[in-house]
Structure formats: structure tokens, C-alpha cells
XYZ file of C-alpha atoms in Angstrom:
553
model
C 118.123 105.409 54.970
C 118.130 105.645 58.708
C 114.674 105.520 60.344
C 114.262 108.796 61.958
C 112.020 107.289 64.785
C 114.385 104.625 65.620
C 116.119 105.066 68.869
C 119.786 106.652 68.395
C 121.254 104.896 71.264
C 120.629 101.424 72.821
C 117.880 101.522 75.352
C 119.895 100.443 78.557
C 123.212 102.413 78.015
C 125.364 104.670 75.732
C 125.803 104.318 72.051
C 124.998 101.498 69.825
C 125.666 97.951 69.848
C 129.254 97.190 68.497
C 130.628 100.134 70.226
C 131.612 98.623 73.470
C 134.867 99.600 75.012
C 136.549 96.611 76.950
C 139.112 97.538 79.574
C 142.755 96.758 79.345
C 144.046 94.264 81.731
C 145.898 96.821 83.799
C 142.667 98.979 84.144
C 140.872 95.544 85.665
C 143.685 95.187 87.888
C 143.544 98.660 89.252
C 140.028 98.487 89.869
C 140.424 95.309 91.939
C 143.309 96.716 93.644
C 142.092 100.076 94.762
C 138.308 99.571 94.744
C 137.873 95.910 95.308
C 135.834 95.822 92.326
C 136.137 94.800 88.621
C 136.396 91.105 88.871
C 139.072 88.893 88.358
C 141.651 90.137 85.788
C 140.883 87.322 83.138
C 137.272 86.654 83.949
C 135.563 90.162 84.562
C 132.055 88.836 84.090
C 129.220 91.536 84.543
C 127.718 91.097 88.175
C 123.956 90.171 88.010
C 122.803 93.025 89.926
C 123.577 95.367 87.190
C 123.311 93.401 83.821
C 120.803 94.766 81.730
C 117.521 92.876 81.790
C 115.702 91.931 78.576
C 113.511 94.714 77.147
C 110.246 92.540 77.579
C 111.197 92.575 81.455
C 111.295 96.403 81.846
C 108.570 97.106 84.082
C 106.057 99.668 82.568
C 102.685 100.772 83.642
C 99.894 100.666 80.849
C 99.993 104.089 78.745
C 97.573 106.586 80.187
C 97.057 108.529 77.436
C 93.175 108.665 76.438
C 91.621 107.697 73.233
C 90.740 111.555 72.566
C 93.967 113.013 73.146
C 95.658 110.302 71.260
C 93.418 111.017 68.225
C 94.183 114.570 68.419
C 97.949 114.159 68.638
C 97.834 111.756 65.793
C 95.735 114.389 63.532
C 98.433 117.094 64.423
C 101.687 114.989 63.358
C 100.345 111.752 61.587
C 99.396 108.578 63.261
C 102.503 106.795 62.498
C 104.397 109.666 64.348
C 102.559 108.804 67.747
C 104.162 105.584 69.154
C 103.348 103.833 72.553
C 105.322 100.703 71.861
C 107.457 99.274 74.728
C 110.951 100.169 72.786
C 109.755 103.706 71.976
C 108.380 104.359 75.722
C 111.600 102.588 77.361
C 114.332 104.764 75.070
C 112.463 107.970 76.328
C 112.084 106.998 79.875
C 115.492 108.266 81.179
C 118.574 110.356 80.278
C 122.177 108.679 80.672
C 123.151 109.668 84.375
C 124.340 107.030 86.544
C 121.146 106.760 88.336
C 119.417 106.591 84.966
C 121.433 103.623 83.935
C 120.892 101.751 86.943
C 117.323 101.966 86.631
C 117.190 101.238 82.832
C 119.461 97.936 83.673
C 117.297 97.031 86.784
C 114.262 97.518 84.678
C 112.601 98.949 87.515
C 111.619 102.435 88.974
C 111.502 104.046 85.608
C 108.869 106.826 84.709
C 108.282 106.095 81.048
C 106.122 108.367 78.755
C 102.591 107.436 77.917
C 103.464 108.041 74.190
C 106.246 109.453 72.057
C 105.435 112.235 69.569
C 107.601 113.138 66.609
C 106.461 116.493 65.165
C 107.930 117.456 61.651
C 108.381 121.142 61.962
C 107.745 124.181 63.999
C 103.714 124.416 63.508
C 103.551 120.753 64.478
C 105.319 121.459 67.572
C 102.758 124.294 68.400
C 99.895 122.296 67.419
C 101.010 119.561 69.819
C 101.683 122.036 72.683
C 98.114 123.277 72.131
C 96.601 119.924 72.326
C 98.379 119.101 75.275
C 97.790 122.384 77.344
C 93.931 121.527 76.584
C 94.121 117.920 77.581
C 96.310 118.588 80.745
C 99.306 116.468 79.429
C 102.698 116.943 80.458
C 105.412 117.367 77.413
C 108.857 116.564 77.687
C 111.263 117.795 74.682
C 113.523 115.148 73.787
C 116.669 115.552 71.509
C 119.498 113.311 71.920
C 118.472 111.823 75.267
C 121.899 112.614 76.645
C 121.179 114.483 79.668
C 123.092 113.348 82.908
C 121.043 115.494 85.422
C 117.530 113.969 84.835
C 116.543 116.620 82.277
C 114.541 114.244 80.015
C 112.683 111.997 82.684
C 109.156 112.432 81.679
C 108.045 113.347 85.196
C 104.196 114.086 85.228
C 103.936 116.556 87.919
C 99.987 117.249 88.438
C 98.964 115.599 85.178
C 97.575 112.110 84.599
C 99.878 111.568 81.685
C 102.823 112.746 79.820
C 104.430 112.445 76.356
C 108.034 112.948 75.144
C 108.224 115.149 72.256
C 111.131 113.767 70.163
C 112.616 116.215 67.330
C 114.383 113.643 65.675
C 112.219 114.384 62.282
C 113.307 118.025 62.717
C 116.717 117.801 61.511
C 118.890 119.539 58.995
C 120.425 122.934 57.731
C 117.592 125.348 57.085
C 119.623 128.698 56.064
C 123.107 129.317 55.262
C 124.595 132.967 55.209
C 128.120 132.403 54.234
C 129.165 135.843 53.790
C 127.680 136.717 57.376
C 128.968 133.457 58.683
C 125.425 132.253 60.061
C 123.725 129.056 59.886
C 120.401 127.832 60.943
C 119.684 124.407 62.077
C 116.452 122.598 63.027
C 116.717 121.743 66.564
C 116.868 117.760 66.033
C 120.233 117.851 64.079
C 122.900 115.962 65.892
C 126.710 116.920 66.071
C 127.894 114.852 63.261
C 125.255 115.985 61.140
C 125.961 119.654 61.937
C 129.640 119.170 60.856
C 128.882 116.971 57.934
C 126.532 119.768 56.441
C 128.796 122.780 57.491
C 131.884 120.933 56.070
C 130.428 120.714 52.737
C 130.707 124.460 52.618
C 134.134 124.525 54.001
C 132.757 125.610 57.690
C 132.698 124.379 61.072
C 130.879 125.134 64.357
C 133.598 123.876 66.508
C 131.055 122.624 69.115
C 132.247 119.336 70.392
C 130.801 118.220 73.724
C 131.539 114.682 74.926
C 127.933 113.669 73.866
C 128.629 115.006 70.491
C 127.949 111.820 68.543
C 124.205 111.879 69.915
C 123.238 115.213 71.311
C 121.380 117.874 69.113
C 121.474 121.635 68.398
C 118.169 122.071 70.392
C 119.690 120.185 73.323
C 122.862 122.125 73.316
C 121.003 125.517 73.452
C 118.487 124.252 75.984
C 121.174 122.887 78.368
C 123.549 125.867 77.892
C 126.249 123.420 76.780
C 129.999 123.895 76.664
C 132.063 121.783 74.068
C 135.737 120.508 74.398
C 136.973 123.432 72.192
C 135.111 126.143 73.925
C 137.891 127.907 75.063
C 138.900 128.735 71.472
C 135.373 128.531 69.730
C 133.141 129.695 72.637
C 130.490 127.979 74.626
C 127.162 127.456 72.877
C 125.608 130.595 74.487
C 128.327 132.559 72.742
C 127.630 130.670 69.231
C 123.819 131.036 69.640
C 122.848 134.333 67.486
C 119.106 133.628 67.550
C 116.338 131.170 68.625
C 112.730 130.240 67.661
C 110.793 128.288 70.073
C 107.466 127.068 70.354
C 105.396 127.505 73.527
C 102.050 126.802 74.780
C 100.971 130.581 74.400
C 102.701 130.905 70.769
C 105.942 131.636 69.335
C 108.953 133.312 70.824
C 111.844 134.386 68.248
C 114.646 136.468 68.212
C 116.554 138.159 65.311
C 119.658 136.830 63.982
C 121.583 140.443 64.535
C 125.147 140.812 65.676
C 123.956 142.941 68.746
C 121.012 144.677 70.157
C 120.005 146.980 73.163
C 116.641 146.054 72.774
C 115.908 145.458 76.486
C 116.696 142.150 78.307
C 118.274 139.558 76.204
C 115.228 137.078 75.281
C 117.882 134.840 73.627
C 119.710 134.421 76.943
C 116.199 133.636 78.578
C 115.530 130.625 76.170
C 119.330 129.456 76.439
C 119.381 127.129 79.561
C 115.610 126.963 79.789
C 115.751 123.050 79.419
C 112.281 122.725 78.068
C 110.591 124.078 80.869
C 109.431 127.344 79.264
C 108.709 125.741 75.580
C 110.403 123.901 72.898
C 113.420 125.335 70.827
C 112.640 124.344 67.216
C 115.555 126.388 65.389
C 118.674 127.774 66.015
C 120.914 130.332 64.289
C 124.654 129.743 65.009
C 128.036 131.642 64.312
C 130.146 129.604 62.219
C 133.581 129.950 60.897
C 135.824 128.384 58.158
C 136.990 124.894 58.723
C 140.659 125.014 59.969
C 143.567 123.650 57.909
C 145.467 122.276 60.541
C 144.661 120.866 63.890
C 147.595 120.460 66.434
C 147.443 118.706 69.787
C 150.324 119.012 72.276
C 150.880 117.444 75.833
C 152.922 118.813 78.440
C 153.652 117.941 81.937
C 153.366 120.481 84.970
C 154.770 120.039 88.398
C 151.475 119.766 90.092
C 148.007 121.045 90.193
C 148.756 124.236 91.381
C 151.515 125.269 89.050
C 149.267 123.790 86.175
C 146.318 126.017 87.118
C 148.766 129.137 87.352
C 149.894 128.223 83.827
C 146.548 128.078 82.436
C 145.532 131.507 84.171
C 148.681 133.098 82.513
C 147.843 131.472 79.235
C 144.002 132.891 79.289
C 144.810 136.375 80.744
C 147.577 137.077 78.485
C 145.588 136.104 75.354
C 147.528 132.833 74.619
C 144.958 130.354 75.538
C 144.507 127.452 73.023
C 141.326 126.197 71.309
C 141.416 123.170 73.564
C 142.885 123.198 77.223
C 142.648 120.166 79.685
C 144.717 119.932 82.764
C 144.386 116.683 84.842
C 145.126 116.750 88.368
C 147.653 114.226 90.051
C 145.155 111.572 90.486
C 143.776 111.696 87.029
C 147.103 111.992 85.432
C 148.060 108.824 87.429
C 144.816 106.965 86.627
C 144.987 108.087 82.767
C 148.559 106.719 82.448
C 147.470 103.631 84.377
C 144.545 102.864 81.957
C 146.200 103.687 78.842
C 146.103 100.995 76.037
C 149.970 100.977 75.130
C 151.616 100.096 78.420
C 155.324 100.452 77.009
C 154.959 103.748 75.768
C 153.291 104.664 79.174
C 155.822 103.541 81.257
C 158.458 105.058 78.824
C 156.550 108.395 79.462
C 156.448 108.026 83.237
C 160.133 107.434 83.553
C 160.865 110.553 81.418
C 158.544 112.689 83.866
C 160.239 111.135 86.609
C 163.644 112.027 85.176
C 162.611 115.573 84.518
C 161.416 116.259 88.119
C 157.977 115.532 87.690
C 156.951 112.131 89.399
C 153.620 113.603 90.430
C 153.364 115.477 87.499
C 149.979 116.930 85.827
C 149.511 116.244 82.207
C 147.674 118.893 80.074
C 146.775 118.641 76.513
C 146.474 121.959 74.202
C 144.904 121.923 70.843
C 145.318 124.669 68.191
C 143.089 125.221 65.123
C 143.717 127.299 62.193
C 146.243 128.066 59.362
C 149.717 126.564 59.720
C 151.543 129.743 60.238
C 148.852 130.864 62.731
C 149.019 127.504 64.617
C 152.836 127.686 64.794
C 152.843 131.118 66.405
C 150.298 130.441 68.840
C 152.027 127.133 69.891
C 155.526 128.906 70.288
C 153.475 131.555 72.516
C 152.026 129.090 74.746
C 155.054 127.011 75.024
C 157.086 130.016 76.294
C 154.423 130.593 78.772
C 154.242 127.107 80.050
C 158.015 126.609 80.423
C 158.032 129.709 82.694
C 155.704 127.634 84.854
C 158.030 124.624 84.787
C 156.347 122.956 82.077
C 158.146 119.972 80.097
C 157.006 118.977 76.543
C 155.697 115.573 76.112
C 155.163 115.752 72.359
C 152.181 115.228 70.250
C 151.496 111.392 71.181
C 149.357 111.832 74.132
C 147.535 114.769 72.689
C 146.800 112.871 69.534
C 145.642 109.882 71.538
C 143.151 112.072 73.523
C 141.816 113.612 70.421
C 141.236 110.060 68.841
C 139.311 109.133 72.048
C 137.800 112.249 73.061
C 134.053 110.708 72.862
C 135.339 107.362 74.409
C 134.551 107.964 78.153
C 130.631 107.342 77.955
C 131.405 104.025 76.456
C 133.845 103.176 79.012
C 131.271 103.913 81.725
C 129.052 100.998 80.626
C 131.948 98.658 80.765
C 132.846 99.777 84.295
C 128.898 99.106 85.266
C 129.393 95.825 83.889
C 132.055 95.325 86.544
C 130.329 96.500 89.588
C 131.708 99.904 89.671
C 130.031 103.240 90.386
C 131.180 105.955 88.101
C 129.787 109.296 87.547
C 130.846 112.936 86.864
C 130.027 116.379 88.017
C 131.227 120.021 87.114
C 131.341 123.374 88.289
C 133.325 126.799 87.758
C 134.481 129.331 89.905
C 137.313 132.234 89.916
C 141.114 131.514 89.904
C 141.308 132.609 93.376
C 138.899 129.945 94.688
C 139.855 127.253 92.236
C 142.454 125.212 94.025
C 140.279 125.194 97.450
C 136.996 124.073 95.806
C 139.151 121.440 94.078
C 140.228 120.039 97.581
C 136.613 120.562 99.103
C 134.882 118.793 96.390
C 137.484 115.842 96.481
C 137.313 115.623 100.264
C 133.287 115.739 100.321
C 133.340 112.844 97.640
C 135.629 110.575 99.551
C 134.220 111.276 102.629
C 130.516 110.532 101.559
C 131.498 107.236 99.988
C 133.835 106.286 102.657
C 130.913 106.624 105.213
C 129.230 103.986 103.164
C 132.051 101.610 103.383
C 133.320 101.957 99.701
C 136.731 103.528 98.997
C 136.737 105.972 96.149
C 139.010 107.235 93.447
C 138.131 111.015 92.636
C 139.732 112.575 89.892
C 139.723 115.812 88.259
C 140.455 118.141 85.192
C 139.948 121.657 84.249
C 138.616 121.782 80.574
C 137.435 125.433 79.953
C 139.415 128.570 80.994
C 138.091 132.178 80.895
C 139.858 135.372 82.310
C 138.479 135.302 85.734
C 138.214 131.611 86.424
C 137.991 128.214 85.320
C 135.920 124.845 85.493
C 136.325 121.885 87.300
C 135.218 118.400 85.978
C 135.242 115.585 88.631
C 134.916 111.782 87.810
C 134.459 109.606 90.877
C 134.650 105.705 91.020
C 133.741 103.323 93.758
C 132.651 99.768 94.323
C 128.885 99.547 93.870
C 126.692 98.589 96.925
C 124.245 96.202 95.167
C 120.860 96.797 96.146
C 121.709 100.391 97.261
C 123.376 101.781 93.969
C 120.943 104.951 93.924
C 121.371 105.634 97.874
C 125.383 105.459 97.669
C 125.433 107.673 94.339
C 122.849 110.187 96.271
C 125.008 110.502 99.367
C 128.091 111.408 97.130
C 126.236 113.746 94.589
C 124.789 115.589 97.611
C 128.082 115.981 99.471
C 129.752 117.300 96.533
C 126.825 119.713 95.528
C 126.543 121.157 99.062
C 130.577 121.617 98.778
C 130.119 123.504 95.711
C 126.963 125.437 96.995
C 128.838 126.340 100.294
C 131.735 127.849 98.520
C 129.772 130.237 96.077
C 130.692 128.301 92.876
C 128.112 127.589 90.190
C 126.135 124.339 90.820
C 126.692 123.504 86.991
C 129.321 124.466 84.384
C 127.703 122.838 81.337
C 125.371 119.902 82.493
C 122.472 122.112 83.171
C 119.990 121.877 86.174
C 117.324 119.336 85.288
C 116.183 117.228 88.251
C 119.267 116.636 90.039
C 120.611 120.224 90.512
C 117.448 121.773 91.048
C 117.387 121.831 94.997
C 120.577 124.143 94.870
C 119.620 126.542 92.176
C 117.851 129.026 94.838
C 121.332 129.250 96.438
C 123.098 130.440 93.183
C 120.125 132.821 91.757
C 118.181 133.771 95.250
C 114.639 133.255 95.845
C 113.573 136.377 93.883
C 115.435 134.892 91.017
C 113.429 131.680 91.340
C 110.037 133.786 91.463
C 111.106 135.615 88.425
C 111.565 132.534 86.540
C 108.207 131.135 87.672
C 106.601 134.409 86.612
C 108.030 133.986 83.150
C 106.931 130.374 82.895
C 103.381 131.528 84.221
C 102.902 133.764 81.158
C 104.381 131.298 78.305
C 103.013 127.964 79.981
C 100.023 129.147 82.048
C 98.892 125.389 82.444
C 102.446 124.246 83.490
C 102.667 121.325 81.195
C 106.447 122.024 80.040
C 109.002 119.592 81.638
C 107.768 119.421 85.066
C 109.952 118.915 87.913
C 113.171 120.343 86.085
C 115.080 123.429 86.630
C 112.821 124.997 89.031
C 113.033 123.737 92.655
């Protein structure tokens, strides 16, 4: 049986040992030729600057939790569920953003919790929060630890100590109403466990963020997550019917009813609250029957402009698939260059050139449902796409994407080994503004990195569509500036965030605010909006212990 107190991921990177993602030789050559990084094609040894130090060499201050609060917390959850050993503290010191991974690998600059607390149920969470409020201890809720915006870093704020509240023991299906298609899960339940438990009843949630293997139900709700099939199944805020949360002032809960006119939506207030108001302990979700068929098709569009118009038509005509992913010209080029089947890839590129798409943009469409339903939806989508110049590329690219849909985070570890800065950011805007914003963010990233003397590769895809607009998800790569990795990253992040904010787009579509995006939140919701959130926090968390330094600037 798996130890619920064991870290879910290796402390210095993504996933677990044995899940490494070696790069194809062509990928190493591309990194060398375009970025001046990546090492020799046949000997890519990791640069010493970012090889992970041993756990025993990670710099940690001594735990600052006093004997009295330690004893009170142990009394609340059991002495075996309060840990302050080195592995527990380091494993909860950071999420999995690029700057998090740089600090973890260096073994320096970490802000580790003074202890990690593992409550077993809602009542124990409430008791822990009461103790921490009385003892002036910061509390950081911790699910899968997959935040890429600094959301789980145990900042202390004005407090002398901080604890991470790991919900791993709070896992499982708490209630199931098959007739109403509602399922209630404990907040610490991971994505695979959600699908396993629902699958036993022929059901699915259909929520598959890239962090699916390690992220949790509570984390999805707290960060207002979106999954890769959100265009068909809905974002997490559309799937959450009710929530239960523990706050320092008591319990907040909503009813699992289909709709209500009883004032402002408290459920919506808790969604995206990032542990700043309290700790989400249970989530009731809308589920549906598991599809009998899943079909992934690939198409090429003449360019990004034609591709976005095709996606707009699909969505506004009610023909959007469950999964939609449109890569721009650069991402298409990079994806084909890095493919693990070079012969098939060369044939595919030759076919695209022969059909008049030398710089085509690849799109993946995924359809779930009964076979007859899938066939009808695919035929309608194909008809719309062809009117926008699409050519069919068959199932193989789509099947390959589905097989590797959670692979990207593992590749990032390998790129870090090879001296490459690699990170992602995302936003969303209207269809009218989409292509201009796409160009502005790309230019901001390239310009910021060029000013630091490092050429960049910047790629983008659309992965979520709505009647009024769509998301943009950027990945940027550059040669690391060893010794100044964090400053290099910050320059790129700031430039892109300023471009997003100046354009009136959202600072985050699904990564949440955390610490990294907080400086730009006021531009999105206004100073009165910030003050309103602060007023709510002051009521439910009067001591201010909940996740200091996150969400609110």
C-alpha cells in the first residue's frame, strides 16, 4: 500500500524516478543549432550549474515551530502526522515552475515550511487552522504541489513560522448520486484516482490538465483549473456544483443544487481562492457516463490566422470537439522536428508541402461519445474545417498527441539538464484581439530574451475555445544564463505579463495567480475589486494566516 505521507513527486523535479524523457538526437541538434544549448549530439551531459544537488546539501534553516504549537498540532492530527524531517520540508518548499526548479536544483533560495501537517478530515483541518490562528503560524494548503505560479511556496508574511497542510490523507469518493450524475470527492484525491473510482461505475469527470497525474481535486478548484478536454467537458468551474471549505472563522459550504438565485455565488468565490480564504476539503462534481469511443484526428490549416478562424467557426456554430489544439507555425515546426518517428514525420511534412501548406499549422481534434455520435460530429467539423482550407492528416498525429498528453513536464526536466530555460505562460482574449495578442506576446518574449543576449524559440497553441474567444498557451526556450537563471526568466515573464495586461487580456487563463501573477491582478479586477477580496479575507481569516503573499498584491 502506498504511504500517503510519501512525496508524490521527486523533490527536485517532475514525476518519479524512472519516468525520464530523453530527447531524440534531432531535438538535441535543434537546441544546439537554434539556441546554442543542449550539449553535443552524442554527449549531452547536464551542466553542473543546474544538476540537482543531493538532498543533504539543500540549504534549510532550522524549523522555527516552537514546542507548544508543535504539541498542539500533534494533538489535532496525531503525532505521526506532523513531520519536520528534511525530505518532507524540501518536498513542500516549492511548486514546479521554472524558478521553483532552479532553486530546488541549486539547493539554495528555498523557503521551506517549518513542518508539514497531514490532516485526516475536515474537522482536523478546522482544528489545525484554529491552532495556527492562535499561535500566529502561516498555513499553506498543499495538494499535488504542481503549481507553476508560486502558489504553494510557504511564505511566512508577518509570521515567525509556516506550515504546509498536505491533504494527501483526505482522499477518496465520499458520495455518489448516479441518478443526478453527482460525485463528491475529498480534496486530496488525485486525477488518476478520480477516474479510477468513477470508472468503476461507468462514469468519468473528463478533467485532464497536464498535471493530471499528480494534481488534486482541491487544487483544481482552488486554482480554477482547465483541462485538455475543457472545450467539451467544461472547465473545473463548470464542473464544480458544490464546495466545502474550512476557514479560521469556521466552515463555508454550498448546496449541490443545479442552480440558485440566492444572492452572489459563494461557490464561485471559493473557486480560484488559492488557499487564501481557507482550505477546500470536499468538492461535489458533475460527472457523466464514460464515452464508448474516443477519436483523435489531425488537420493542417494554411496558417495561424486561418486556423483561428476555423476554430471560431467550429465553436460559434456549435460544432466544437471535446479536445481542440491548434499549434501556430513555430510550434508545428518544432513539434515535427522533435517527433520520435523521423521517417513518418518527413513524409508528413512532404505531404503538407505538396498540398500547399509549407508553413501549415497542425490542429488536433478529439471527440468523445457513442460511435454514431462521434461520426456525426466529426463529419460536421470536417466540413467546416475544409471551408477554411484544412487538409486531413489522419489519426496518427492525434493518437500520438493523446498518448503523450502528459509528457511535456517530463521533457522540461531533460531540457533543464541540458542548460535550456523553458517555461510556459497562458492567457485568453476575444477572437477579435487574439491574433494581435499572439504577436505582441511573442515579440515581448523574444525581445526580453534577446536583450539579455540569448536568442529564443517562442511557440504557441490555442487549447480552449469559447463563443467569444480563446486561450493562448506559450512555451519559450532559450539558453540558460548560468548564475543568472532567475533574472533571465523574470525579464521574460515581466515583459510577457506587461504585454498581456496592456492588451486587456486575462493575466491567467488556468494557471491561477499565485505569487507570480499577483502584481498584475489589480489591472484586471480594479483596486475596488482587490479591496473587496481583502474585505472577505479579513472576515474569514482575521489573523491573515492563510497562504500569505499569494493572489492579493
